Short mmCIF file of C-alpha atoms and ligand atoms in Angstrom, two decimals:
data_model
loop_
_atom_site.label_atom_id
_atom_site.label_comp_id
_atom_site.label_asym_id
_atom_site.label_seq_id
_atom_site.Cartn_x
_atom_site.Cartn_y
_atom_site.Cartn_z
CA UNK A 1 88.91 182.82 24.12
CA UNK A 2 92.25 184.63 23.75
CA UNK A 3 93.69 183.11 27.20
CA UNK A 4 92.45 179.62 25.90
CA UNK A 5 93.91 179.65 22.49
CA UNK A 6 97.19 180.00 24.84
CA UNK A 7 96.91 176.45 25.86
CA UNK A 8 97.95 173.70 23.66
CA UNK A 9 95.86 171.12 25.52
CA UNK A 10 92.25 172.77 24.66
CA UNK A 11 93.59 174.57 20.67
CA UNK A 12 94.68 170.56 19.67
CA UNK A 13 90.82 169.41 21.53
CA UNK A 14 88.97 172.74 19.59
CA UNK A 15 90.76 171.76 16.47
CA UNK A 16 90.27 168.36 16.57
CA UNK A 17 86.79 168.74 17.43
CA UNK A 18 86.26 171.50 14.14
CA UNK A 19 88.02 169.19 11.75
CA UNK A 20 86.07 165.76 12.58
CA UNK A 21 82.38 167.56 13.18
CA UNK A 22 82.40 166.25 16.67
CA UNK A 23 81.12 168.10 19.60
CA UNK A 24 83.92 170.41 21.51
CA UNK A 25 84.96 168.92 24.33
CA UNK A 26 84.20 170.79 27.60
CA UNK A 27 87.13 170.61 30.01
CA UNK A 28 85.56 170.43 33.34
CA UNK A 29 87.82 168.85 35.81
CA UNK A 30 90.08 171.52 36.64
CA UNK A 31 90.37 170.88 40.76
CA UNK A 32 91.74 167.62 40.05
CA UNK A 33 94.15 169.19 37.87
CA UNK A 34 94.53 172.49 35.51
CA UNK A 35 96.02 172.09 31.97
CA UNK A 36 99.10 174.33 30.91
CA UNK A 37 99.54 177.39 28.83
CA UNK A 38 102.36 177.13 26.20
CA UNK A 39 104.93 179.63 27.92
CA UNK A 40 104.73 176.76 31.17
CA UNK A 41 105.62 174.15 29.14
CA UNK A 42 107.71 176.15 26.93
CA UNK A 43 109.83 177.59 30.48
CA UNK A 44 110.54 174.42 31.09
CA UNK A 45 111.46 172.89 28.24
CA UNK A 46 114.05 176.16 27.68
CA UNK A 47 115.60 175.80 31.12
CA UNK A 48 115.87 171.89 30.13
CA UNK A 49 117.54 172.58 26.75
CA UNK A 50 119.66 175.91 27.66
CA UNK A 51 120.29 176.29 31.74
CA UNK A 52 119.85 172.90 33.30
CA UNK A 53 122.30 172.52 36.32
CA UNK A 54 122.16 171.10 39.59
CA UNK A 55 121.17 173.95 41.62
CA UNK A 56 123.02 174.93 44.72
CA UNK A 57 125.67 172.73 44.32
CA UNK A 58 129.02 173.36 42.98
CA UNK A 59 130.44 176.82 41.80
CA UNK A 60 130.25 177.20 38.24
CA UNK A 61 128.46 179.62 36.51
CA UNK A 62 125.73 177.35 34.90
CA UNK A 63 124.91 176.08 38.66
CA UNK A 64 124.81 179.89 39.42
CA UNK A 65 122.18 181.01 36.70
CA UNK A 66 120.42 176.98 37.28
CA UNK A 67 120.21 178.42 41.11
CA UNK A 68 119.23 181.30 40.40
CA UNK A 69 116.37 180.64 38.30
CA UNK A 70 115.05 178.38 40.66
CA UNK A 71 115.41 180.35 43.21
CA UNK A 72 113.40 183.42 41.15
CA UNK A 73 110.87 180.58 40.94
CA UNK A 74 110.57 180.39 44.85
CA UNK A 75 110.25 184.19 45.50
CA UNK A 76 107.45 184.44 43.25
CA UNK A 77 105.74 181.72 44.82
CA UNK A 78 106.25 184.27 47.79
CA UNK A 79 105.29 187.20 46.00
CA UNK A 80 102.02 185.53 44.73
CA UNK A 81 100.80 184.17 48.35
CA UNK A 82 101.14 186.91 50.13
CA UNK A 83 104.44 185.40 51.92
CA UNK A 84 107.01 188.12 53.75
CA UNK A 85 110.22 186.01 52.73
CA UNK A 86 111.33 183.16 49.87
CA UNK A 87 112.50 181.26 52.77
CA UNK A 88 108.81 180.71 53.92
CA UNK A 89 107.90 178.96 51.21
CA UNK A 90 109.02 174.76 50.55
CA UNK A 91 108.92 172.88 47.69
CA UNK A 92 107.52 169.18 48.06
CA UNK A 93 106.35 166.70 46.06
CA UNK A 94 102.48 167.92 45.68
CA UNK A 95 100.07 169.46 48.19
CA UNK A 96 100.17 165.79 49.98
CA UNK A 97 103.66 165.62 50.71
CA UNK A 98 103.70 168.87 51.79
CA UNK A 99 101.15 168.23 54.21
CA UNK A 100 102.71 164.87 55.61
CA UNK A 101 106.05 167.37 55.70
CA UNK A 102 104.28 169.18 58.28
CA UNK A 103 102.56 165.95 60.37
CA UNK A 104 105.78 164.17 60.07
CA UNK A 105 107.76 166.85 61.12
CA UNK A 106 105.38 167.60 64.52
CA UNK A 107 105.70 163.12 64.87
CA UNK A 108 109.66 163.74 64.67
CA UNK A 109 109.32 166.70 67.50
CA UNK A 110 107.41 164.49 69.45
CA UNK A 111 109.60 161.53 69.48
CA UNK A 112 112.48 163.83 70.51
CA UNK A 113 110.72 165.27 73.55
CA UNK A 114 112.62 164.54 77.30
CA UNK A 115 114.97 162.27 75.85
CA UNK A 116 118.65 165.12 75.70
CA UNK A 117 119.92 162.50 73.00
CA UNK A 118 117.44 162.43 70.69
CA UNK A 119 117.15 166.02 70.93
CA UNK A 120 120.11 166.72 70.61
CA UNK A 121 120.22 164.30 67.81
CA UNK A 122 117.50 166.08 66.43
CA UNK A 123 119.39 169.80 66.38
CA UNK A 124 116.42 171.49 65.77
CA UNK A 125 115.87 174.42 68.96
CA UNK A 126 112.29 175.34 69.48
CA UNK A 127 110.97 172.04 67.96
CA UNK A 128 109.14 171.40 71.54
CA UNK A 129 106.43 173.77 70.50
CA UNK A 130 104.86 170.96 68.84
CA UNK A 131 104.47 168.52 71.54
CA UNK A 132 101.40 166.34 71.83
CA UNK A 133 100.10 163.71 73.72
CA UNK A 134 97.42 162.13 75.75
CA UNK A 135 94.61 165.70 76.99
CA UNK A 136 96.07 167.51 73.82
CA UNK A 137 94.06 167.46 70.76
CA UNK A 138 94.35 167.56 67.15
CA UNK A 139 91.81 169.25 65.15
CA UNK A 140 90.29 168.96 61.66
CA UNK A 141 86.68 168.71 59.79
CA UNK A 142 84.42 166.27 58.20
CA UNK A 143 84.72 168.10 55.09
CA UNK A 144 88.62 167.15 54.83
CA UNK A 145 90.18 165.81 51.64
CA UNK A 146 92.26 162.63 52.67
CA UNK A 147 95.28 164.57 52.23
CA UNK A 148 94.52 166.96 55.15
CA UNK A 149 92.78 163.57 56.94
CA UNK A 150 95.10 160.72 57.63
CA UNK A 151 98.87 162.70 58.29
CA UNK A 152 96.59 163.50 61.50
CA UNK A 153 94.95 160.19 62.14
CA UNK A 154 98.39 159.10 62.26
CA UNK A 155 100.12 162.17 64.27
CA UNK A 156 97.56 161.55 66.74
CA UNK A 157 97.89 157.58 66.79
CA UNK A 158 101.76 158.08 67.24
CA UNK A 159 101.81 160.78 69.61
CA UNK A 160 98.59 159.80 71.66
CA UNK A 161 96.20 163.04 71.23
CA UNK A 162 92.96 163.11 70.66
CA UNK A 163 91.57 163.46 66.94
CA UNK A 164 88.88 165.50 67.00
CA UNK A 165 86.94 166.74 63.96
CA UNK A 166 84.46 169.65 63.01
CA UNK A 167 81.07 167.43 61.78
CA UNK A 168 79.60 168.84 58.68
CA UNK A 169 75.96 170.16 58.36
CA UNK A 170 73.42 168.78 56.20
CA UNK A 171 74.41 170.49 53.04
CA UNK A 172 78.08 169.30 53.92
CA UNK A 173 79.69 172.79 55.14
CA UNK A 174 80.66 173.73 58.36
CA UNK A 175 80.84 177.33 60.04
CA UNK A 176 83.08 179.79 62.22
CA UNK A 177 81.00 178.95 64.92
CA UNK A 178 81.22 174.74 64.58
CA UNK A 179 84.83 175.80 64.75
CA UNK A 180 84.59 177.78 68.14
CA UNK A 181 82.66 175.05 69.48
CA UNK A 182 84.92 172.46 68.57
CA UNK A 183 88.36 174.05 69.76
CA UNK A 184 89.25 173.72 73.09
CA UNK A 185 92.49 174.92 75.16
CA UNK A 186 93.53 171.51 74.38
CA UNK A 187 93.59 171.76 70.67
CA UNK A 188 97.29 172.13 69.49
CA UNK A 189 96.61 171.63 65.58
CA UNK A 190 93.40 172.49 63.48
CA UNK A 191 93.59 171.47 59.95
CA UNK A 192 91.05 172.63 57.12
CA UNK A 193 90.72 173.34 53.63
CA UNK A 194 90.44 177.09 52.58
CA UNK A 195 87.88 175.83 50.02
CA UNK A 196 86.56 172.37 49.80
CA UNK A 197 87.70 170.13 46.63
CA UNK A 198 83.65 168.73 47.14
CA UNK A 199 81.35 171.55 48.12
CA UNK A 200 83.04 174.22 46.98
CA UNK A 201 82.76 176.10 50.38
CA UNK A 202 84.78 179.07 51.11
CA UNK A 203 85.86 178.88 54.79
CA UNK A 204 86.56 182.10 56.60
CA UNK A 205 90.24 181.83 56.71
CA UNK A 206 91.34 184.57 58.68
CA UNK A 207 88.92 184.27 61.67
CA UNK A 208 89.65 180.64 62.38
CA UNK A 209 93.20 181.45 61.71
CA UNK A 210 92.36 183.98 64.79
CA UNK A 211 90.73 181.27 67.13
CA UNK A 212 93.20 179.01 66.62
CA UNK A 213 95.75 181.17 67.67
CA UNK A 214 93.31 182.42 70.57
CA UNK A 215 93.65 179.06 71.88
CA UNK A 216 97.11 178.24 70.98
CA UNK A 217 96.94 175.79 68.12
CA UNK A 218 98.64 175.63 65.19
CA UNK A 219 97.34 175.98 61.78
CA UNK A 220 97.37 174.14 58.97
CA UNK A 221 95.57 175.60 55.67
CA UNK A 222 95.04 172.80 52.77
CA UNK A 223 94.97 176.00 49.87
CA UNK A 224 94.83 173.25 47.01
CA UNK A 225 91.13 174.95 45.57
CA UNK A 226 91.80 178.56 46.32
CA UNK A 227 95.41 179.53 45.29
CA UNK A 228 94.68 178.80 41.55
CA UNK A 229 91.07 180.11 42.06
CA UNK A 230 91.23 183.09 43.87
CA UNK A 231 93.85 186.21 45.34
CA UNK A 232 94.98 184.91 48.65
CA UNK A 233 97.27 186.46 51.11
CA UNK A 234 98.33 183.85 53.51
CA UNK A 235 100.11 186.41 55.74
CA UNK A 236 96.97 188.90 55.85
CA UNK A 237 95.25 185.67 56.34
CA UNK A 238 97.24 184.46 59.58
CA UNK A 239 97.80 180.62 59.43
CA UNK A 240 100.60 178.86 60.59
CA UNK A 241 101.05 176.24 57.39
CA UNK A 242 99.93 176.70 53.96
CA UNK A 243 99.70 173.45 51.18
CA UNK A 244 99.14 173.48 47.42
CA UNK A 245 100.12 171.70 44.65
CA UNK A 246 101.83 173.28 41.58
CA UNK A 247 99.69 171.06 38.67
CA UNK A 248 96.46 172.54 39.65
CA UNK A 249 97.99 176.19 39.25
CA UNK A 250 98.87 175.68 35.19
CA UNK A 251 102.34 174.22 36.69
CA UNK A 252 103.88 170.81 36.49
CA UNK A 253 103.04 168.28 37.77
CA UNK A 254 105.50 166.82 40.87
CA UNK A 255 105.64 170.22 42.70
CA UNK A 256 104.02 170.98 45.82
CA UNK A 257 104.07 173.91 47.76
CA UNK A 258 104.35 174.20 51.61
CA UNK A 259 104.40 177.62 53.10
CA UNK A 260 105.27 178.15 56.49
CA UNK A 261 104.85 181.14 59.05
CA UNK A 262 108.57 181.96 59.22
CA UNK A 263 109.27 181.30 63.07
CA UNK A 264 107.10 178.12 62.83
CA UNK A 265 108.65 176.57 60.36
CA UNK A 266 112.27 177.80 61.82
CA UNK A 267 111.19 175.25 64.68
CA UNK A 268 109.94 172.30 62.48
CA UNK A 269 112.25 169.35 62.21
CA UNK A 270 112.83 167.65 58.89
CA UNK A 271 111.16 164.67 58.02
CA UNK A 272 113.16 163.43 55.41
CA UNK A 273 116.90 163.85 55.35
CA UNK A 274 120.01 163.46 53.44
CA UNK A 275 122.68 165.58 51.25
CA UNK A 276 122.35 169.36 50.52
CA UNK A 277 119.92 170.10 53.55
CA UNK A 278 122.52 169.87 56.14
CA UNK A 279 125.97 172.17 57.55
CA UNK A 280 127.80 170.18 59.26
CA UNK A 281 127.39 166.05 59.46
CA UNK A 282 129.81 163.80 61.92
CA UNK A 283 129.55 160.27 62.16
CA UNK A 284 126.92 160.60 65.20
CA UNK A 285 124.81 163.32 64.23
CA UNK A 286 124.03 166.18 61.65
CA UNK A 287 123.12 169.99 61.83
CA UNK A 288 120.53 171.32 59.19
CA UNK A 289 120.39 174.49 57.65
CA UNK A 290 117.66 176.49 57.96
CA UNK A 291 114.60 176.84 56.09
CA UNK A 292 114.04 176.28 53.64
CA UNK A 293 116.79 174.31 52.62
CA UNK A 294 116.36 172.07 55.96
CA UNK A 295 113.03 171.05 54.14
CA UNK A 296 114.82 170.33 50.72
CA UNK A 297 117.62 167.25 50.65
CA UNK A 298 118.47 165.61 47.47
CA UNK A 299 117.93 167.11 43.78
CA UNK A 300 114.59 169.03 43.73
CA UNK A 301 112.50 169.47 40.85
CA UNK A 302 114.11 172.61 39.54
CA UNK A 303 112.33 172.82 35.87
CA UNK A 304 109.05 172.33 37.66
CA UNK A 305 109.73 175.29 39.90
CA UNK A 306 110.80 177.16 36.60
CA UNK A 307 107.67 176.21 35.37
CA UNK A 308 105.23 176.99 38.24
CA UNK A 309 106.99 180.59 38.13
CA UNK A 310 105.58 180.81 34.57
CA UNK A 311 102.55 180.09 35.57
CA UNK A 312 102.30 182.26 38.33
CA UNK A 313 103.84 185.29 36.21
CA UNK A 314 101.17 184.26 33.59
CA UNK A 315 98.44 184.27 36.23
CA UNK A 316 99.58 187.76 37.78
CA UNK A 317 99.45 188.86 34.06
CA UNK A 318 95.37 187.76 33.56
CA UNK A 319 94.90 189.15 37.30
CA UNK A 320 93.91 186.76 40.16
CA UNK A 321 91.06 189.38 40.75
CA UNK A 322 89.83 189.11 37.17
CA UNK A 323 90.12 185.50 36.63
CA UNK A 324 87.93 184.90 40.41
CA UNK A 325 85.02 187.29 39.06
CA UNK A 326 85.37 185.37 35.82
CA UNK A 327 85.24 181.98 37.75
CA UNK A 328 82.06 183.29 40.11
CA UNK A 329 80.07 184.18 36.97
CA UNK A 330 80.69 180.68 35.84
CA UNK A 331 79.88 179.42 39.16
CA UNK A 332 76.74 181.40 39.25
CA UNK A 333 75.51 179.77 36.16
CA UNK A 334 76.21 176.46 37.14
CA UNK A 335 74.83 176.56 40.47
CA UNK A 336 71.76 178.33 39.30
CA UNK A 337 71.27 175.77 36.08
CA UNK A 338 71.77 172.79 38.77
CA UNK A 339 68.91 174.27 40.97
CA UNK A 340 66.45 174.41 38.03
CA UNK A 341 66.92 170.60 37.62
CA UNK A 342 64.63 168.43 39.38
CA UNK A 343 65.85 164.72 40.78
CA UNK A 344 69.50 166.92 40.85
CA UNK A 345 71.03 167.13 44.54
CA UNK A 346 73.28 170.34 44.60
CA UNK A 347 76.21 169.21 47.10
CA UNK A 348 77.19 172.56 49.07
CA UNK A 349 76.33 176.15 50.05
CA UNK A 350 73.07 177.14 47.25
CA UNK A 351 74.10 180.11 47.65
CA UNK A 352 77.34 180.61 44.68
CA UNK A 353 78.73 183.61 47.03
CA UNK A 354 80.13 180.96 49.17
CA UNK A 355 81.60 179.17 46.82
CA UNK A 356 84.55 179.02 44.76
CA UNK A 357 85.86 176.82 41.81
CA UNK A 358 82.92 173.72 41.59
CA UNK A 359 79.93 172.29 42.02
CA UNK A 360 79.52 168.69 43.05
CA UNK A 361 76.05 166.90 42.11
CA UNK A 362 74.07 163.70 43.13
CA UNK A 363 71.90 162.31 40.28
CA UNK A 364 68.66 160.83 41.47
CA UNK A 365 68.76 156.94 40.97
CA UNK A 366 71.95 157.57 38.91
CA UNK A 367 75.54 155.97 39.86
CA UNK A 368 77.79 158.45 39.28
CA UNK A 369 80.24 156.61 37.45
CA UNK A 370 77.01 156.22 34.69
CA UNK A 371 76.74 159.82 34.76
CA UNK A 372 80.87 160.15 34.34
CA UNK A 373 79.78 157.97 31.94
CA UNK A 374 77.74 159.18 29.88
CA UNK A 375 79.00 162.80 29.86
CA UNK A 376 82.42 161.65 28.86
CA UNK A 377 80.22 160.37 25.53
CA UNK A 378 79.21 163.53 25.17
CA UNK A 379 82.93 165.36 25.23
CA UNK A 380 82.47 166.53 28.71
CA UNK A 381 85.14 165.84 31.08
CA UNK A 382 84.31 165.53 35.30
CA UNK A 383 85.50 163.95 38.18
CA UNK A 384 83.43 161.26 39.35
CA UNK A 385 84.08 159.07 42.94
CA UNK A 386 84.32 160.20 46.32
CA UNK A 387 87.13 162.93 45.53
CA UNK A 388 89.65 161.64 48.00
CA UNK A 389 86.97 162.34 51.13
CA UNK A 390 84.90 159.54 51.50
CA UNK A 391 84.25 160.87 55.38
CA UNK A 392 82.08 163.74 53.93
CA UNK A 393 80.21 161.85 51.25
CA UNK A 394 79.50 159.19 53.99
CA UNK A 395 78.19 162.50 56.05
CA UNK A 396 76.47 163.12 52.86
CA UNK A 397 74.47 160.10 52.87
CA UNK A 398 76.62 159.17 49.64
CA UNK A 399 79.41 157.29 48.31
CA UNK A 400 79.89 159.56 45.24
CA UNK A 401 79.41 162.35 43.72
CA UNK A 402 79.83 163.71 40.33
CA UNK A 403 82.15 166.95 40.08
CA UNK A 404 82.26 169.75 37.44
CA UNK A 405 85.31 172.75 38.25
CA UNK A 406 85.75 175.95 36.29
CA UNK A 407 88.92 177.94 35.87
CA UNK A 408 89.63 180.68 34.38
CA UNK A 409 90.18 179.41 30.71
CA UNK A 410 86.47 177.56 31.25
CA UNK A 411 83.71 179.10 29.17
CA UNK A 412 80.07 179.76 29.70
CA UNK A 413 79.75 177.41 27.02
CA UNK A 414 81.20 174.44 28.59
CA UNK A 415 79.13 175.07 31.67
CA UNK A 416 75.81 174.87 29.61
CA UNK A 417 76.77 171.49 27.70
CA UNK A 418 77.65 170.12 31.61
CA UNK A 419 74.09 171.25 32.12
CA UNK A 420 72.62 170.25 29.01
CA UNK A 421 74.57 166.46 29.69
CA UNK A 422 73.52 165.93 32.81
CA UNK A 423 69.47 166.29 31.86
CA UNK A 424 70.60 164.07 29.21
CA UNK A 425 71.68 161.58 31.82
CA UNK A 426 68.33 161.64 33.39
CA UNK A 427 66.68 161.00 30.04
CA UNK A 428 69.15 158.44 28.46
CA UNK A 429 68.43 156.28 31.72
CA UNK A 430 64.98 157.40 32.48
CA UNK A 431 65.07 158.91 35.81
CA UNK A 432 63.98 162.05 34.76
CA UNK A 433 62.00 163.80 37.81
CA UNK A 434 58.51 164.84 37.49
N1 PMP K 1 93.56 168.85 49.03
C1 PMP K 1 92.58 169.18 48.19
C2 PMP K 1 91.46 170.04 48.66
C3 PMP K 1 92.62 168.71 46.88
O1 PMP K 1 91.63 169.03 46.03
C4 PMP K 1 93.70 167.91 46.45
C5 PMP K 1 93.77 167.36 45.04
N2 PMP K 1 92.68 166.55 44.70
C6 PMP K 1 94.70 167.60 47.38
C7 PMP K 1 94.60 168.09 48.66
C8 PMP K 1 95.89 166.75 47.03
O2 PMP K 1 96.63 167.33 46.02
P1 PMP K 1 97.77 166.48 45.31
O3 PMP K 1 97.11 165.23 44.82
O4 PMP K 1 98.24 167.33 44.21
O5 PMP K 1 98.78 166.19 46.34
#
């Protein structure tokens, strides 16, 4: 109650609620995105009013303390990952772009390879390492958000590999061993989610991290549902690539984050390109600095960084450890309460100690934009669709789903009026089950 009376979003909801009689609203779509505490908003909004420069360009002082401050931002984006160096870590756009900055990036390697001009052109030694074509093979799952889906359709379209995918199981997960069986000594890229934005599934991070490497293949984690869930360590962990997206971490919206093993990304190529990320342009051809700069041309969104550093400092102050056993007590309830409901389809591992952050449900005879619906009515707020991966609700049997997600602001409260609103939904359109 204390964390959540730091958040303006959910103290203007309570008191709204308290001064018209009307139920509290239950805030249950935090995996599509996370709502702010004050001190985030308020970062930003006092670099915006006091420090605002354009970072790393020019020599003043303001540009100096700008700079710095975004730069603090970056290195505790490190710090909180489990990254070695600042440089490892990228700011994009959202988890998407920096996803695409890594398939695009591999698709400019590739269109470089035995041609000495375009290499050349290219200036970026060690690139090679990411060739692909025809008997190589790129590597994701069934349980993919679209985000960690089509920058590889399209790497593979462009650069002739093979797409290959890990098929999902019944319930919708996938294992270590589906993994094993899928890599071969042809795959040079596996892509997968560290927990799934749909089932909630935890995968085992470090051992296919492992395999990957056993085989040679580069890794790309999508860490959009654990980094704001969960401690994780992505250099303990081993992957190549790292994505998540600033807005479901209490940041601001328009910041992604893409962290990169440092001698990886020191070979990627740039897929965008322009002012700032360069050291020396001619008319024919430019240099780039390293990274992550190389990654970075044009003004970046410096009060978002500022902000996501808030966030994370106010995160690291509640304890990622705390807020996860927090979370899994919520996710305990919620699982359990969905398994006592008859005509309700639990999407995902039963078991809540392989799960993190949500639970996604199928209504019997209910669309699940009536359920959306007719918990919205009722105050309580979920995702309903296909969640950007249509591929595993089609797996599913499915076209949607409805979604709740916890953080750690989410009470036990708002997990029983989820509960509560979803039987309702089975009486209010008379499907309940027998
Ligand atoms: N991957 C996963 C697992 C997600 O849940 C999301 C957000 N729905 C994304 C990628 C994309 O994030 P963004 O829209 O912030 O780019």
């Amino acid at each position: 109650a204390a964390l959540r009376r730091e958040f303006p979003y959910f103290a203007a909801h309570d008191a709204a609620a308290r001064d018209t009689g009307a139920a509290q609203s239950a805030y249950l779509d935090a995996a599509a995105t996370s709502q702010r505490p004050a001190r985030v908003l308020d970062a930003e909004r006092s670099f915006l009013e006091t420090a605002n420069a354009a970072v790393h360009r020019g020599t003043s002082g303001a540009v100096g303390a700008a700079t710095e401050a975004f730069e603090g931002a970056r290195a505790a984006v490190a710090r909180f990952v489990g990254a070695g160096a600042p440089e490892q870590i990228v700011w994009a756009e959202n988890a998407t772009d920096a996803l695409n900055l890594v398939a695009l990036g591999m698709a400019e390697a590739n269109a470089a390879l035995g041609d000495g001009a375009r290499a050349a052109q290219l200036g970026v030694p060690g690139s090679e390492r990411f060739a692909l074509g025809p008997g190589d093979e790129i590597l994701v799952t069934e349980a993919e958000h679209h985000a960690n889906l089509i920058p590889w359709q399209r790497l593979a379209a462009r650069t002739g590999a093979e797409f290959r995918y890990v098929p999902v199981r019944e319930d919708g997960t996938w294992t270590l061993d589906d993994a094993r069986e899928a890599l071969s000594g042809r795959t040079r890229v596996f892509a997968f989610a560290h927990v799934s934005n749909v089932t909630g599934a935890v995968s085992p991070v470090a051992e296919l991290a492992e395999l990957a490497r056993s085989v040679g293949a580069v890794t790309v984690l999508d860490a959009c549902q654990s980094v704001p869930h969960i401690p994780v360590d992505l250099g303990a962990l081993g992957v190549d690539f790292a994505a998540f997206s600033a807005h479901k971490a209490l940041g601001p919206n328009g910041l992604g984050v893409l962290y990169g093993r440092s001698e990886i990304l020191a070979a990627l190529p740039p897929a965008r390109t322009g002012g700032s990320a360069i050291t020396r342009v001619t008319m024919e051809r430019a240099e780039f600095m390293p990274p992550p700069l190389r990654f970075e041309p044009g003004t970046q969104p410096v009060s978002q960084a500022v902000g996501l550093g808030a966030a994370i400092a106010f995160l690291e102050e509640v304890g990622m450890s705390r807020a996860a056993a927090h979370e899994h007590a919520l996710i305990e309830r919620l699982v359990e309460g969905i398994a006592a409901m008859p005509g309700v389809r639990l999407l995902g591992p039963a078991d809540p100690a392989r799960r993190v952050a949500l639970a996604a449900v199928a209504v019997e005879g209910l669309h699940a934009h009536d359920v959306g619906q007719f918990l919205d009515e009722q105050g309580v707020l979920v995702r309903v669709g296909h969640h950007c991966a249509q591929p595993l609700h089609r797996a599913l049997g499915m076209a949607s789903s409805t979604r709740a997600s916890v953080h750690l602001t989410t009470t036990e409260d708002e997990v029983d009026r989820f509960l509560d609103a979803l039987r309702g939904a089975q009486r209010y359109f008379g499907v309940e089950a027998a």
